[in-house]
């Protein structure tokens, strides 16, 4: 497998970073994950915009190779070298503040950021989505800047692990009685005929899939409201699903001991999933012209 690290395309086994990398020491960096469909990045511009925003928020000056065109060229080469021109995959990109002697404050002279990227083949778990998945509720103990896609994912890791230990596919996080999001997904519900999801503020990561699905829903004439559902509303929702770059639309049919709706994937989740898949095909064709 070929990966990208600091301007070089090298074998995965040869890729090493310094023990003084601030990503390793402090989790001082951001990341992005794109879906690859037939060799093209789905919604590449939105992911790049979110990455740029995250770098700005953390005051990391993007390195020279991390321009939009530079990153697309890196993606293209990784896709080709790793045989991902057909089928589906993911591209992971991480940018850290770089290597410097350990101090909490930023180094006086900004180091060159570390840039690392790799691709993987991805096969969507269609059977799980058709059957529906289970979730468990956990307190959202994360910091108050969940809008930045930082590599500090320990609360998310702990939540997902706990979900797995409870036999659930995803953790649904609750802060102050409100459903924020999943450990690695956004949460959507159908309540009183409206599609509901947490507003895009500092308490959630504004998912690209979330935004695309809200657009699709609006175009389909589905009423959309960006207002969080309450934990106490979970018993009344007719549908619940989680969304994300690798989650797509995954229906949740049970949360802990509570059945959701009819206990089977609901019609809105199924429709949105079908339309998302359709758009991924269309998005992939659009990206061909954008990347040349
Ligand atoms: C905490 C969290 N929320 C939401 C999402 C969904 O975001 P996206 O649709 O951009 O993948 C992710 C994806 O990794 C995530 O980690």
Coordinates of C-alpha atoms and ligand atoms in Angstrom, one line a residue:
X1 CA 0.0 0.0 0.0
X2 CA 1.3 3.5 -0.9
X3 CA 0.7 6.3 1.5
X4 CA 1.5 10.0 1.4
X5 CA 3.7 11.6 4.1
X6 CA 5.2 15.1 3.9
X7 CA 5.6 15.4 0.1
X8 CA 6.5 11.8 -0.4
X9 CA 4.6 8.8 -1.7
X10 CA 6.0 5.8 0.2
X11 CA 5.1 2.3 1.3
X12 CA 3.0 2.2 4.4
X13 CA 5.6 0.1 6.2
X14 CA 8.2 2.9 5.6
X15 CA 6.0 5.8 6.9
X16 CA 7.2 7.0 10.3
X17 CA 6.6 10.2 12.2
X18 CA 8.7 11.9 14.9
X19 CA 7.9 11.2 18.6
X20 CA 7.8 15.0 18.9
X21 CA 5.0 15.4 16.4
X22 CA 2.4 17.6 18.2
X23 CA -0.3 15.3 16.8
X24 CA 1.2 12.4 18.7
X25 CA 1.9 14.4 21.8
X26 CA -1.2 16.7 22.1
X27 CA -3.6 15.6 19.4
X28 CA -2.8 19.0 17.9
X29 CA -4.2 18.6 14.4
X30 CA -7.2 18.0 12.2
X31 CA -8.3 15.3 9.8
X32 CA -10.8 14.6 7.0
X33 CA -12.3 11.5 5.6
X34 CA -13.7 11.5 2.0
X35 CA -15.7 8.7 0.3
X36 CA -14.2 7.5 -2.9
X37 CA -16.6 6.3 -5.5
X38 CA -15.2 4.9 -8.7
X39 CA -12.0 6.8 -8.2
X40 CA -13.6 10.1 -7.5
X41 CA -14.0 12.0 -4.2
X42 CA -17.6 12.5 -3.2
X43 CA -18.3 16.2 -2.2
X44 CA -14.6 17.0 -2.3
X45 CA -15.1 20.8 -2.1
X46 CA -17.1 20.6 1.1
X47 CA -14.7 18.4 2.8
X48 CA -11.8 20.7 1.8
X49 CA -13.7 23.7 3.1
X50 CA -14.3 22.0 6.4
X51 CA -10.6 21.1 6.6
X52 CA -9.5 24.7 5.8
X53 CA -11.9 26.0 8.5
X54 CA -10.5 23.6 11.1
X55 CA -6.9 24.6 10.3
X56 CA -7.9 28.3 10.6
X57 CA -9.6 27.6 14.0
X58 CA -6.5 25.9 15.3
X59 CA -4.2 28.5 13.7
X60 CA -2.2 26.0 11.7
X61 CA -0.9 27.5 8.5
X62 CA -1.6 25.0 5.8
X63 CA 1.6 23.7 4.2
X64 CA 2.4 24.4 0.6
X65 CA 1.2 21.0 -0.6
X66 CA -2.2 21.4 1.1
X67 CA -3.7 23.8 -1.4
X68 CA -7.0 22.5 -2.9
X69 CA -5.3 21.5 -6.1
X70 CA -2.4 20.0 -4.2
X71 CA -4.6 17.8 -2.0
X72 CA -6.6 16.7 -5.0
X73 CA -3.4 15.7 -6.8
X74 CA -2.3 13.7 -3.7
X75 CA -5.7 12.0 -3.6
X76 CA -5.6 11.2 -7.3
X77 CA -2.1 9.5 -7.1
X78 CA -3.1 7.5 -4.0
X79 CA -6.3 6.3 -5.7
X80 CA -4.3 5.2 -8.8
X81 CA -1.4 3.6 -6.9
X82 CA -3.7 1.7 -4.6
X83 CA -6.1 0.4 -7.3
X84 CA -9.2 2.4 -6.2
X85 CA -10.3 3.7 -9.6
X86 CA -13.2 1.2 -9.4
X87 CA -15.5 0.4 -6.5
X88 CA -15.6 2.3 -3.3
X89 CA -13.0 3.5 -0.7
X90 CA -12.1 6.2 1.7
X91 CA -9.4 8.8 1.8
X92 CA -8.0 9.8 5.3
X93 CA -6.0 13.0 5.5
X94 CA -4.4 14.3 8.7
X95 CA -2.6 17.6 9.2
X96 CA -0.8 18.3 12.5
X97 CA 1.0 21.4 13.7
X98 CA 4.2 19.6 13.1
X99 CA 7.3 18.5 15.1
X100 CA 8.8 20.6 17.9
X101 CA 10.1 20.2 21.5
X102 CA 7.1 19.6 23.8
X103 CA 5.6 22.8 25.1
X104 CA 1.9 23.4 25.5
X105 CA 2.0 26.7 23.7
X106 CA 2.7 26.9 20.0
X107 CA 6.4 26.7 19.1
X108 CA 7.9 30.2 18.7
X109 CA 8.8 29.4 15.2
X110 CA 6.0 27.5 13.5
X111 CA 7.2 24.1 12.4
X112 CA 6.3 22.6 9.0
X113 CA 2.9 20.9 9.5
X114 CA 2.9 17.1 9.1
X115 CA 0.7 16.0 6.3
X116 CA -0.3 12.3 6.1
X117 CA -2.9 10.6 3.8
X118 CA -3.9 7.1 2.9
X119 CA -6.7 5.3 1.1
X120 CA -8.6 2.2 2.0
X121 CA -11.1 0.0 0.1
X122 CA -14.6 0.3 1.7
X123 CA -17.5 -2.0 1.2
X124 CA -20.7 -0.5 2.5
X125 CA -22.4 -2.9 5.0
X126 CA -25.7 -3.1 2.9
X127 CA -27.1 -5.9 4.9
X128 CA -26.9 -4.0 8.2
X129 CA -28.5 -1.0 6.7
X130 CA -31.3 -3.0 5.3
X131 CA -31.9 -4.8 8.6
X132 CA -31.3 -1.7 10.8
X133 CA -28.8 -1.2 13.6
X134 CA -28.9 -0.8 17.4
X135 CA -27.6 2.1 19.4
X136 CA -27.0 2.9 23.1
X137 CA -27.3 6.2 24.8
X138 CA -24.2 7.7 26.5
X139 CA -23.4 11.1 28.0
X140 CA -21.6 13.5 25.7
X141 CA -18.5 14.4 27.7
X142 CA -16.6 16.1 24.9
X143 CA -15.2 19.6 24.8
X144 CA -17.3 22.5 23.5
X145 CA -15.6 22.8 20.1
X146 CA -17.0 19.6 18.5
X147 CA -17.4 21.7 15.3
X148 CA -13.7 21.3 14.6
X149 CA -12.7 17.9 13.2
X150 CA -9.7 17.5 15.5
X151 CA -7.7 14.2 15.8
X152 CA -8.5 14.3 19.6
X153 CA -11.1 11.6 19.5
X154 CA -10.7 9.9 22.9
X155 CA -14.3 10.6 24.1
X156 CA -15.5 9.3 20.7
X157 CA -13.3 6.2 21.0
X158 CA -14.5 5.5 24.6
X159 CA -18.1 5.9 23.6
X160 CA -17.8 3.6 20.5
X161 CA -16.0 1.0 22.6
X162 CA -18.8 1.2 25.3
X163 CA -21.4 0.8 22.5
X164 CA -19.6 -2.2 21.2
X165 CA -19.4 -3.8 24.6
X166 CA -23.2 -3.3 24.9
X167 CA -23.7 -5.0 21.6
X168 CA -24.7 -1.7 19.9
X169 CA -23.5 -0.4 16.6
X170 CA -23.3 3.3 17.6
X171 CA -23.4 5.5 20.7
X172 CA -26.0 8.3 20.7
X173 CA -24.6 11.1 22.8
X174 CA -26.7 13.2 25.2
X175 CA -25.8 16.6 26.5
X176 CA -28.1 18.4 28.9
X177 CA -31.1 16.2 27.9
X178 CA -30.5 16.8 24.2
X179 CA -29.4 14.3 21.5
X180 CA -26.2 15.9 20.0
X181 CA -24.7 13.3 17.6
X182 CA -23.2 9.8 17.4
X183 CA -19.6 8.9 18.3
X184 CA -18.7 9.2 14.6
X185 CA -22.0 10.2 13.0
X186 CA -24.7 12.7 13.0
X187 CA -28.2 11.7 14.3
X188 CA -31.4 12.4 12.5
X189 CA -35.0 11.6 13.6
X190 CA -38.5 11.9 12.2
X191 CA -40.7 13.5 14.8
X192 CA -44.3 14.7 14.1
X193 CA -43.6 14.2 10.3
X194 CA -40.5 16.5 10.4
X195 CA -36.9 15.5 9.8
X196 CA -35.0 16.7 12.8
X197 CA -31.3 17.0 13.5
X198 CA -29.1 19.1 15.9
X199 CA -28.4 22.6 14.6
X200 CA -24.9 23.1 13.2
X201 CA -23.2 24.8 16.2
X202 CA -20.2 24.1 18.4
X203 CA -21.8 21.0 20.0
X204 CA -21.7 18.8 16.9
X205 CA -19.5 18.2 13.9
X206 CA -21.4 19.6 10.9
X207 CA -21.3 16.4 8.8
X208 CA -21.0 16.7 5.1
X209 CA -23.5 13.8 4.8
X210 CA -25.8 15.6 7.1
X211 CA -25.8 18.7 4.9
X212 CA -26.2 16.7 1.7
X213 CA -29.2 14.8 3.2
X214 CA -30.9 18.0 4.4
X215 CA -30.6 19.4 0.9
X216 CA -32.0 16.1 -0.6
X217 CA -34.8 16.1 1.9
X218 CA -35.8 19.6 1.2
X219 CA -35.8 19.0 -2.6
X220 CA -38.0 16.0 -1.9
X221 CA -40.5 18.2 0.0
X222 CA -39.7 16.6 3.4
X223 CA -40.1 19.1 6.2
X224 CA -36.7 19.7 7.8
X225 CA -36.0 21.3 11.2
X226 CA -32.5 21.9 12.5
X227 CA -33.4 21.6 16.1
X228 CA -32.1 18.9 18.4
X229 CA -34.5 16.2 19.6
X230 CA -34.7 15.8 23.3
X231 CA -33.7 12.5 25.0
X232 CA -37.3 12.5 26.3
X233 CA -38.6 12.6 22.7
X234 CA -36.8 9.4 21.7
X235 CA -39.9 7.3 22.7
X236 CA -42.0 9.4 20.2
X237 CA -39.8 9.4 17.1
X238 CA -41.1 7.3 14.2
X239 CA -37.6 7.0 12.7
X240 CA -34.1 7.4 13.8
X241 CA -30.9 7.1 11.8
X242 CA -27.2 8.0 11.9
X243 CA -25.4 9.6 9.0
X244 CA -21.8 10.0 7.9
X245 CA -19.2 9.5 5.2
X246 CA -18.9 5.8 5.9
X247 CA -22.2 5.5 7.8
X248 CA -24.3 6.9 4.8
X249 CA -27.8 6.5 6.3
X250 CA -27.9 3.7 8.8
X251 CA -31.4 3.2 10.4
X252 CA -31.4 2.8 14.1
X253 CA -34.2 0.4 15.1
X254 CA -33.5 0.1 18.8
X255 CA -31.9 2.3 21.4
X256 CA -30.9 0.3 24.5
X257 CA -34.2 -1.5 25.4
X258 CA -36.4 0.9 23.5
X259 CA -37.8 0.0 20.0
X260 CA -37.8 2.9 17.6
X261 CA -40.9 3.2 15.4
X262 CA -41.9 -0.1 14.0
X263 CA -38.6 -1.7 14.8
X264 CA -37.6 -1.8 11.2
X265 CA -35.9 0.8 8.9
X266 CA -38.4 3.6 8.1
X267 CA -39.5 5.0 4.8
X268 CA -37.7 8.3 5.0
X269 CA -34.4 6.7 6.0
X270 CA -34.7 4.3 3.1
X271 CA -35.6 7.0 0.6
X272 CA -32.8 9.3 1.7
X273 CA -30.3 6.4 1.5
X274 CA -31.4 5.6 -2.0
X275 CA -31.1 9.2 -3.1
X276 CA -27.8 9.6 -1.4
X277 CA -26.4 6.6 -3.3
X278 CA -27.8 8.1 -6.5
X279 CA -26.1 11.4 -5.7
X280 CA -22.8 9.7 -5.0
X281 CA -22.8 8.4 -8.5
X282 CA -23.7 11.8 -9.9
X283 CA -21.2 13.5 -7.6
X284 CA -18.5 11.2 -8.7
X285 CA -19.1 12.1 -12.4
X286 CA -19.1 15.8 -11.5
X287 CA -15.8 15.4 -9.7
X288 CA -14.2 14.0 -12.9
X289 CA -14.6 17.4 -14.7
X290 CA -13.5 19.3 -11.5
X291 CA -10.2 17.3 -11.2
X292 CA -9.6 17.0 -14.9
Ligands
LIG1 C1 -18.4 13.1 15.6 C2 -18.8 13.0 14.2 N1 -20.0 13.6 13.8 C3 -20.5 13.5 12.5 C4 -19.7 12.9 11.6 C5 -20.3 12.8 10.2 O1 -19.6 13.7 9.3 P1 -19.4 13.4 7.8 O2 -20.8 13.2 7.2 O3 -18.8 14.6 7.2 O4 -18.6 12.2 7.6 C6 -18.5 12.3 11.9 C7 -17.7 11.6 10.9 O5 -16.6 11.2 11.1 C8 -18.0 12.4 13.2 O6 -16.8 11.9 13.6

